[in-house]
């Protein structure tokens, strides 16, 4: 028997051939996805201007423009094969149809604030459907409603409402650059939630592109799917726009910020806050921020600072009677209070310097950007004083991570847990957001700060909700679990994180998902799983 011996020249020829084939396959598959997009957009709205490939000089700037966590702005972060920055609804339809045809993972991005970068990063080949061009806002004061497109940012929504009426507003998040698309589909927490609930509690209609590329509204999608897209996340379709009810606000509102360190009896004030913040007048929202600072009295030592930052829907006189009676430990005085219009209170909460005109809310670039990690928890009983003392020690040890406590009560206790997919209602006293920001680059720094955040979260375990430990979808946290790397979500993997986010609403979301997207096209690392077809069940 003769051995076949390949000469070196043949080997190199072969490998060149293999390289050529894989290269041309890749180029052709891009070209054909690209070509598919071109073929599927109407001549009246050509799509070519909306497509940014790595060959276009615009590619990097479009990609980076909406990266809001610098942890995912590195050279090793996986990049999309292209970006479709839709300029017309038909471009969204084309993106879905072609992504399905070419089996290419689609990531949907509106404002890019996903804490784990899920809207613009993936471990498998993917493209981004970017919504920032679709951002019209149409406010109708007479009917007290507005249509807002997914690519609008919250600041624009607030500004456009205030432009038409000084006595209307909308309950949504306090960071003006957050996108409507991701925010309204995940809940929408803000400083009017005690009075008016979440953003999702004030949504009355929507426009959605489904897996077949059809544009649906509330009437044509039906109440199940309409329920799911008010808090159930990105698993059901691409939201084009939401119709919201705008809410009345007084012409004058009041804001304040009071700080106390441990040396200034912060523990007494925090202890009392835990017992009263959820019971005070619904128009008063007092967020508590706990962080670690240098002690001003003991050089070289650290202390915990409690910052009480508030919005009151009314004037300072009435506010002072409420705090004097219900929360004297705060020590609020008239000079702590600033009376202003509601839109100026949005600017204040956005941390802009005093006197900044409200038009700053139209600015799509955030004040600061950094690398970050977030986690969340819900608290059902006040933390005992000894617990607080221990927490101070732990915080000083870890130093960097800090916490926002957002009080419940009012509307948050009135809306039932099944009214929308967001289940964290009655029975909760406040939500914790764990916050860690850093500016150092690299994986080591990221791992270090992420670990600190997890340590603080672990420390709080005895004091927060359990079985399951509740989490807020909009504070995306991949520590809770992910489905397998190809996103072929199994029910059990999906349940692991789905239960934390949705509690008893998870199964209804799975049912709706299975009905509207049985092939699991709209998927990401933490999407809602589909049930296997009945004949597959053993
Ligand atoms: C600085 C900062 C401040 C924040 N402040 C608040 C706050 O005050 N209150 C609060 O509740 N949350 C807050 N968040 C969290 C924020 O609500 C969520 O990250 C939200 O999902 C962001 O929406 P987005 O459109 O900007 O994000 P994106 O990253 O674009 O999207 C987030 C998720 O939604 C999906 N998605 C986006 N657009 C669509 C669409 N049109 N159709 C279907 N799916 C879509 C994405 O695929 C992704 O999974 C904050 C986040 C940051 C970074
Ligand atoms: C990207 O490059 C292609 C080919 O040169 C061009 O036709 C297209 O208009 C460019 N797209 C953008 C958004 O500039
Ligand atoms: C993101 O990374 C790019 C490329 O390194 C850099 O030019 C850009 O400034 C970064 N963005 C921010 C906001 O730091
Ligand atoms: C806190 O003190 C340290 C030294 O102990 C110093 O390096 C740091 O700059 C101080 N921070 C602030 C905000 O003053």
XYZ file of C-alpha atoms and ligand atoms in Angstrom:
633
model
C 0.000 0.000 0.000
C 1.305 3.350 -0.960
C 1.162 6.223 1.518
C -0.135 9.472 0.224
C 2.445 12.080 1.083
C 1.498 15.675 0.535
C 4.322 17.881 -0.592
C 4.704 21.184 1.356
C 3.728 23.138 -1.754
C 0.460 21.239 -1.992
C -0.248 21.800 1.677
C 0.193 25.535 1.395
C -1.922 25.581 -1.749
C -4.658 23.714 0.092
C -4.587 26.020 3.073
C -4.779 29.031 0.798
C -7.809 27.451 -0.805
C -9.440 26.804 2.577
C -8.725 30.369 3.653
C -10.128 31.674 0.389
C -13.300 29.622 0.733
C -13.934 30.741 4.320
C -13.123 34.345 3.390
C -15.437 34.368 0.388
C -18.159 32.614 2.384
C -17.969 35.295 5.010
C -17.935 38.130 2.529
C -20.769 36.599 0.566
C -22.857 35.975 3.636
C -22.384 39.627 4.619
C -23.141 40.729 1.132
C -26.243 38.675 0.949
C -27.502 39.924 4.323
C -26.744 43.406 3.111
C -28.377 42.648 -0.236
C -31.389 41.205 1.551
C -31.805 44.485 3.433
C -31.605 46.450 0.178
C -34.122 44.142 -1.485
C -36.571 44.393 1.385
C -36.828 48.140 1.736
C -39.254 50.186 -0.356
C -37.799 52.564 -2.986
C -39.579 55.440 -1.223
C -37.396 54.858 1.867
C -34.049 53.475 0.677
C -32.219 51.645 3.450
C -28.621 52.062 2.197
C -28.103 55.293 4.161
C -29.069 53.454 7.321
C -26.520 50.641 6.933
C -23.124 51.137 8.571
C -20.600 48.388 7.819
C -17.031 48.305 9.207
C -15.966 49.698 5.792
C -17.953 52.900 6.419
C -16.084 55.589 8.346
C -19.305 56.186 10.312
C -19.276 52.648 11.772
C -17.163 53.332 14.894
C -18.814 56.598 15.816
C -22.319 55.145 15.432
C -21.321 52.104 17.485
C -19.687 54.162 20.254
C -22.330 56.917 20.365
C -24.670 54.797 22.478
C -22.270 52.721 24.570
C -23.176 53.800 28.097
C -20.977 51.367 30.022
C -17.296 51.860 29.155
C -16.609 48.283 30.297
C -17.882 47.399 26.797
C -15.963 50.084 24.887
C -12.704 48.134 24.518
C -10.852 46.720 21.511
C -11.652 43.179 22.675
C -15.414 43.805 22.979
C -17.136 41.794 20.185
C -18.307 44.083 17.373
C -21.413 43.829 15.156
C -21.038 42.759 11.498
C -23.020 45.875 10.701
C -25.418 48.408 12.213
C -28.831 49.215 10.795
C -29.671 52.661 12.168
C -33.299 52.540 11.051
C -34.635 55.774 9.589
C -38.069 54.425 8.786
C -40.344 51.714 10.158
C -39.780 49.674 6.987
C -36.077 49.396 7.906
C -37.050 47.659 11.140
C -39.243 45.272 9.169
C -36.413 44.565 6.700
C -33.942 43.942 9.541
C -36.212 41.346 11.125
C -37.034 39.582 7.862
C -33.391 39.393 6.764
C -32.004 38.443 10.179
C -34.442 35.552 10.240
C -33.583 34.487 6.713
C -29.826 34.606 7.364
C -30.070 33.305 10.910
C -28.090 36.264 12.211
C -28.408 37.321 15.847
C -30.087 40.738 16.121
C -29.451 43.084 19.051
C -31.922 45.944 19.474
C -30.622 49.224 20.854
C -32.582 52.349 21.748
C -30.648 54.408 24.321
C -27.859 51.867 24.976
C -28.126 52.011 28.784
C -28.351 48.261 29.359
C -26.029 47.720 32.350
C -24.582 44.525 30.805
C -24.376 45.911 27.268
C -26.897 43.383 25.944
C -28.148 45.819 23.309
C -24.793 46.071 21.511
C -22.564 43.123 22.557
C -22.835 39.404 21.823
C -20.567 36.370 21.896
C -21.921 35.068 18.599
C -21.916 36.937 15.250
C -24.554 39.666 15.381
C -25.745 42.980 14.038
C -27.327 45.952 15.811
C -30.736 47.334 14.957
C -30.246 50.874 16.253
C -33.356 52.968 16.945
C -31.889 56.398 17.728
C -33.167 57.970 14.493
C -36.756 57.007 15.310
C -37.369 59.502 18.079
C -40.386 61.662 17.345
C -42.533 62.808 20.271
C -46.102 63.914 19.741
C -47.744 65.452 22.822
C -51.499 66.125 22.908
C -52.369 68.163 26.008
C -56.103 68.039 25.351
C -56.311 64.253 25.613
C -53.365 64.168 28.088
C -51.540 61.610 25.970
C -48.362 61.416 23.917
C -46.912 59.059 21.291
C -43.181 58.615 21.845
C -40.910 56.632 19.568
C -38.474 54.094 21.012
C -35.344 56.044 20.072
C -36.357 59.131 22.052
C -34.494 59.720 25.312
C -36.320 60.462 28.581
C -35.009 64.047 28.688
C -36.619 64.747 25.314
C -39.928 63.291 26.498
C -39.921 65.459 29.647
C -38.864 68.561 27.704
C -41.496 68.164 24.957
C -44.251 67.740 27.544
C -43.114 70.800 29.534
C -42.859 72.818 26.340
C -46.609 72.412 25.894
C -47.736 72.516 29.527
C -46.190 73.650 32.816
C -48.574 71.438 34.736
C -47.952 68.068 33.106
C -45.168 65.537 33.458
C -44.456 61.841 33.171
C -43.258 59.269 35.717
C -39.996 57.783 34.403
C -36.310 57.477 35.281
C -34.154 60.329 36.497
C -31.288 59.953 34.035
C -32.271 62.007 30.961
C -30.205 60.048 28.407
C -31.935 56.699 29.090
C -33.819 55.452 26.000
C -37.589 54.995 25.853
C -37.281 51.610 24.070
C -35.386 49.807 26.821
C -36.781 51.806 29.748
C -40.518 51.478 29.129
C -40.201 47.822 28.152
C -38.484 47.055 31.475
C -40.518 49.101 33.999
C -39.423 52.709 34.349
C -38.613 53.745 37.933
C -38.500 57.398 38.877
C -39.140 59.985 41.545
C -42.911 60.204 40.921
C -43.534 56.474 41.348
C -45.127 56.835 44.787
C -47.707 59.179 43.243
C -48.122 57.708 39.735
C -46.387 54.318 39.642
C -43.927 53.221 36.971
C -43.786 54.259 33.329
C -45.455 50.946 32.405
C -48.439 51.840 34.608
C -49.085 54.802 32.322
C -48.781 53.188 28.878
C -52.044 52.913 26.940
C -51.028 51.771 23.448
C -47.971 50.678 21.477
C -46.639 50.002 18.002
C -44.625 46.821 17.673
C -42.991 44.949 14.787
C -43.517 41.230 15.335
C -41.417 38.258 14.226
C -43.161 38.201 10.845
C -42.380 41.856 10.209
C -45.953 42.999 10.780
C -46.658 46.305 12.497
C -49.159 45.791 15.314
C -50.932 48.140 17.696
C -52.691 47.302 20.964
C -55.837 46.317 19.148
C -54.186 44.017 16.607
C -51.621 42.493 18.993
C -54.186 41.649 21.655
C -54.127 42.161 25.413
C -51.682 39.322 26.226
C -48.879 40.649 24.052
C -49.674 44.238 25.095
C -49.338 43.099 28.721
C -45.976 41.438 27.999
C -44.319 44.468 26.389
C -45.056 46.627 29.435
C -42.225 45.276 31.567
C -41.350 41.895 30.037
C -38.257 43.093 28.155
C -36.990 42.562 24.633
C -38.310 39.037 23.943
C -41.477 39.803 21.981
C -40.725 42.167 19.114
C -39.256 45.541 18.305
C -41.139 48.375 19.950
C -41.507 51.294 17.545
C -43.444 53.591 19.862
C -45.486 53.768 23.034
C -48.562 55.875 23.713
C -48.485 57.242 27.254
C -50.844 59.066 29.572
C -49.167 62.232 30.756
C -49.901 63.168 34.385
C -50.722 66.415 36.213
C -47.979 68.112 38.248
C -48.260 71.350 40.266
C -46.829 74.552 38.835
C -44.410 74.653 41.766
C -42.601 71.638 43.168
C -39.859 71.463 45.801
C -36.505 69.676 45.863
C -33.952 69.242 48.625
C -30.769 67.411 49.480
C -29.736 66.798 53.096
C -26.485 65.054 54.010
C -25.520 63.419 57.294
C -22.419 61.451 58.179
C -22.211 58.936 61.013
C -20.796 61.724 63.206
C -23.930 63.744 62.408
C -26.319 61.014 63.562
C -26.884 59.481 60.137
C -27.880 56.210 61.813
C -30.907 57.805 63.549
C -32.056 59.435 60.335
C -31.580 56.271 58.248
C -33.371 54.187 60.869
C -36.348 56.553 60.823
C -36.329 56.787 56.997
C -36.787 53.006 56.874
C -39.965 53.297 58.942
C -41.575 56.362 57.375
C -40.369 56.959 53.780
C -43.018 54.584 52.382
C -45.795 56.103 54.539
C -45.361 59.848 54.025
C -47.538 61.858 51.614
C -47.571 60.171 48.139
C -46.278 63.384 46.582
C -43.043 63.162 48.580
C -40.255 60.917 47.296
C -37.101 60.830 49.436
C -34.311 58.755 47.933
C -31.589 57.707 50.345
C -28.043 57.408 48.986
C -25.436 55.707 51.188
C -21.763 56.081 50.301
C -18.322 56.210 51.934
C -16.430 59.488 52.319
C -13.452 60.850 54.255
C -14.337 61.784 57.814
C -14.167 65.531 58.357
C -13.586 65.190 62.085
C -11.161 62.258 62.233
C -8.327 62.724 59.701
C -7.385 59.650 57.719
C -10.614 57.839 58.613
C -13.632 56.985 56.505
C -17.255 57.439 57.383
C -20.625 56.625 55.840
C -22.631 59.501 54.411
C -26.418 59.366 54.084
C -27.808 61.735 51.471
C -31.556 62.332 51.419
C -32.543 63.699 48.028
C -36.176 64.513 47.402
C -38.899 65.662 45.066
C -42.110 66.994 46.581
C -45.124 67.695 44.354
C -46.042 70.939 46.125
C -44.575 74.019 47.832
C -41.999 74.092 50.634
C -44.422 75.257 53.328
C -46.582 72.144 53.102
C -43.463 70.000 52.705
C -42.047 71.316 55.994
C -45.238 70.498 57.891
C -45.036 66.944 56.514
C -41.381 66.406 57.458
C -41.638 68.189 60.846
C -44.474 65.880 61.781
C -43.409 62.596 60.169
C -39.614 62.758 59.886
C -38.123 65.295 62.359
C -34.811 63.328 62.460
C -34.149 64.671 58.964
C -33.870 68.199 60.399
C -35.185 69.747 57.198
C -35.223 73.559 57.166
C -36.625 76.071 54.712
C -33.139 76.965 53.502
C -32.607 73.340 52.405
C -35.595 73.630 50.058
C -35.714 74.948 46.492
C -39.035 75.693 44.821
C -39.043 75.382 41.040
C -41.046 74.145 38.041
C -41.367 70.401 37.495
C -39.103 70.496 34.422
C -36.410 72.328 36.422
C -36.697 69.630 39.093
C -35.839 67.105 36.361
C -32.694 69.136 35.601
C -31.872 69.204 39.341
C -32.273 65.422 39.643
C -30.132 65.031 36.542
C -27.247 66.485 38.622
C -26.713 69.488 36.367
C -25.335 72.663 38.010
C -27.990 75.022 39.423
C -29.323 77.392 36.793
C -28.728 75.038 33.840
C -31.527 75.681 31.294
C -33.978 72.814 30.747
C -32.890 72.506 27.102
C -29.895 70.533 28.439
C -32.354 67.630 28.614
C -32.225 67.409 24.813
C -28.506 66.644 24.976
C -27.945 62.988 24.102
C -24.442 62.805 25.601
C -24.389 61.960 29.323
C -22.569 64.271 31.770
C -20.094 61.530 32.672
C -19.370 58.002 31.473
C -17.493 55.264 33.276
C -17.244 51.516 33.580
C -19.938 50.188 35.838
C -21.696 47.317 37.580
C -25.201 47.372 39.037
C -27.276 44.938 41.089
C -30.659 45.220 42.793
C -32.621 44.004 45.799
C -35.971 44.520 47.511
C -36.415 45.080 51.227
C -39.561 44.003 53.083
C -38.685 44.856 56.688
C -36.551 47.638 58.146
C -32.945 46.619 58.792
C -32.447 46.500 62.591
C -30.040 49.029 64.144
C -27.361 46.373 64.767
C -27.726 45.449 61.109
C -27.098 49.047 60.098
C -24.000 49.240 62.336
C -22.607 46.118 60.661
C -23.461 47.495 57.237
C -21.507 50.694 57.937
C -18.420 48.621 58.789
C -18.783 46.543 55.628
C -19.270 49.622 53.449
C -16.176 51.299 54.901
C -14.202 48.095 54.299
C -15.292 47.868 50.635
C -15.289 51.654 50.145
C -16.248 51.979 46.467
C -19.718 50.414 46.002
C -22.595 52.591 47.149
C -26.357 52.161 47.363
C -29.539 53.976 46.374
C -32.647 53.198 48.414
C -35.877 54.053 46.532
C -38.923 54.136 48.800
C -42.213 52.426 47.994
C -45.728 53.197 49.207
C -48.545 55.027 47.450
C -49.291 53.765 43.951
C -46.514 51.136 44.138
C -48.532 49.375 46.822
C -51.876 49.813 45.038
C -51.143 48.308 41.613
C -51.503 44.536 41.680
C -48.447 42.334 41.068
C -50.020 40.802 37.954
C -51.186 44.052 36.323
C -47.936 44.123 34.311
C -44.930 41.749 34.123
C -43.170 43.921 36.756
C -44.152 42.053 39.959
C -42.430 43.931 42.791
C -45.403 45.761 44.332
C -47.162 45.482 47.735
C -45.050 43.979 50.512
C -41.887 45.829 49.527
C -40.666 48.856 51.497
C -37.912 49.935 49.149
C -35.638 48.857 46.341
C -31.873 48.813 46.651
C -29.650 49.672 43.729
C -25.998 48.695 44.187
C -23.746 51.079 42.283
C -20.059 50.738 41.433
C -18.334 53.034 38.930
C -14.649 53.065 37.975
C -12.381 54.735 35.446
C -9.467 52.283 35.318
C -9.298 50.291 32.091
C -8.863 46.551 31.740
C -10.265 43.245 32.841
C -8.443 43.166 36.189
C -9.955 46.444 37.334
C -13.381 45.312 36.147
C -13.126 42.011 38.018
C -11.949 43.795 41.144
C -14.847 46.266 41.239
C -17.456 43.712 40.184
C -16.271 41.518 43.036
C -16.648 44.390 45.545
C -20.213 44.890 44.338
C -20.985 41.198 44.811
C -19.498 41.278 48.317
C -21.819 44.081 49.363
C -24.772 42.234 47.784
C -23.806 39.043 49.663
C -23.533 40.974 52.905
C -27.103 42.243 52.566
C -28.547 38.731 52.049
C -30.143 38.400 55.511
C -31.960 41.735 55.150
C -33.552 41.431 51.703
C -36.232 39.409 49.888
C -35.599 35.689 49.567
C -37.002 32.571 47.841
C -36.633 33.977 45.321
C -34.400 36.988 45.826
C -36.164 39.681 43.764
C -34.369 41.686 41.091
C -35.312 44.569 38.817
C -35.077 43.765 35.091
C -33.954 47.269 34.129
C -30.929 46.822 36.437
C -29.710 43.999 34.214
C -27.439 41.650 36.134
C -25.939 38.614 34.404
C -24.879 37.201 37.809
C -28.460 35.928 38.081
C -27.819 33.478 35.242
C -27.969 33.290 31.469
C -29.229 30.822 28.940
C -26.653 28.829 26.985
C -24.225 30.618 24.699
C -26.247 30.092 21.540
C -29.303 31.556 23.269
C -31.256 28.364 22.633
C -32.996 29.137 25.838
C -34.162 26.174 27.808
C -37.085 26.674 30.143
C -35.021 25.800 33.219
C -32.106 28.135 32.411
C -34.587 30.880 31.637
C -36.461 30.246 34.839
C -33.284 30.751 36.907
C -33.125 34.476 36.162
C -36.740 34.854 35.036
C -38.072 34.103 38.513
C -35.911 36.811 40.108
C -37.137 39.392 37.634
C -40.767 38.338 37.201
C -41.807 36.082 40.124
C -45.248 34.582 39.408
C -45.518 36.462 36.097
C -42.716 34.416 34.563
C -44.901 31.539 33.402
C -47.382 33.848 31.706
C -44.504 35.517 29.866
C -43.268 32.083 28.695
C -46.752 31.208 27.448
C -47.069 34.458 25.489
C -43.523 34.145 24.150
C -44.229 30.596 22.947
C -47.323 31.809 21.150
C -45.923 34.909 19.428
C -42.296 33.852 18.781
C -42.180 30.018 18.845
C -38.789 29.863 17.083
C -37.226 32.196 19.649
C -36.050 34.826 17.182
C -36.116 37.700 19.700
C -33.513 36.389 22.072
C -30.614 37.542 24.190
C -28.600 36.278 27.159
C -31.582 36.771 29.492
C -34.597 36.537 27.205
C -37.852 34.732 27.984
C -37.587 31.053 26.947
C -40.072 29.231 24.709
C -41.697 25.962 25.627
C -40.815 23.082 23.279
C -43.571 21.983 20.869
C -45.918 19.500 22.535
C -44.709 16.465 20.559
C -41.176 17.016 21.916
C -42.327 16.628 25.490
C -41.583 13.158 26.818
C -26.970 56.140 33.711
C -28.189 55.266 33.863
C -29.253 55.725 34.630
C -30.411 54.959 34.785
N -31.440 55.438 35.542
C -32.570 54.713 35.663
C -33.684 55.183 36.414
O -33.655 56.281 36.975
N -34.782 54.394 36.525
C -34.841 53.180 35.902
O -35.879 52.510 35.982
N -33.809 52.706 35.187
C -32.686 53.432 35.057
N -31.640 52.925 34.330
C -31.771 51.606 33.708
C -32.495 51.721 32.381
O -33.878 51.927 32.607
C -32.346 50.434 31.580
O -30.990 50.175 31.354
C -33.089 50.520 30.253
O -33.248 49.219 29.755
C -32.336 51.384 29.269
O -33.046 51.574 28.079
P -32.218 51.999 26.785
O -33.150 52.071 25.651
O -31.378 53.196 27.092
O -31.193 50.785 26.696
P -30.782 49.732 25.579
O -29.445 49.242 26.039
O -30.886 50.312 24.225
O -31.865 48.596 25.743
C -32.032 47.849 26.936
C -32.693 46.510 26.622
O -33.935 46.718 25.950
C -33.909 46.172 24.632
N -34.520 47.140 23.721
C -34.092 48.399 23.490
N -34.898 49.018 22.628
C -35.876 48.141 22.302
C -36.998 48.219 21.439
N -37.274 49.330 20.738
N -37.799 47.130 21.310
C -37.513 46.007 22.007
N -36.467 45.894 22.844
C -35.639 46.951 22.995
C -32.438 45.967 24.323
O -32.235 44.948 23.366
C -31.873 45.631 25.674
O -32.090 44.288 25.991
C -30.480 53.688 34.168
C -29.392 53.233 33.405
C -28.255 54.002 33.262
C -27.091 53.479 32.444
C -21.239 52.897 3.375
O -20.421 52.590 2.275
C -21.173 52.202 1.112
C -20.169 51.737 0.033
O -19.164 52.693 -0.126
C -22.030 53.380 0.645
O -22.799 53.026 -0.483
C -22.963 53.761 1.782
O -23.730 54.893 1.444
C -22.169 54.045 3.056
N -23.122 54.218 4.149
C -23.135 55.261 4.939
C -24.174 55.266 6.016
O -22.355 56.194 4.823
C -14.489 54.454 23.389
O -13.350 53.892 22.766
C -12.840 54.642 21.657
C -11.735 53.847 21.008
O -10.746 53.502 21.947
C -12.384 56.018 22.135
O -11.919 56.776 21.047
C -13.577 56.708 22.803
O -13.166 57.950 23.344
C -14.164 55.842 23.917
N -15.364 56.479 24.430
C -15.412 57.078 25.617
C -16.680 57.766 25.961
O -14.483 57.055 26.394
C -9.689 61.171 51.211
O -8.467 60.965 51.878
C -7.428 60.380 51.109
C -6.236 60.164 51.996
O -6.578 59.460 53.135
C -7.104 61.264 49.922
O -6.136 60.629 49.086
C -8.366 61.531 49.133
O -8.108 62.464 48.072
C -9.474 62.082 50.021
N -10.682 62.203 49.246
C -11.413 63.312 49.181
C -12.655 63.253 48.337
O -11.102 64.309 49.785
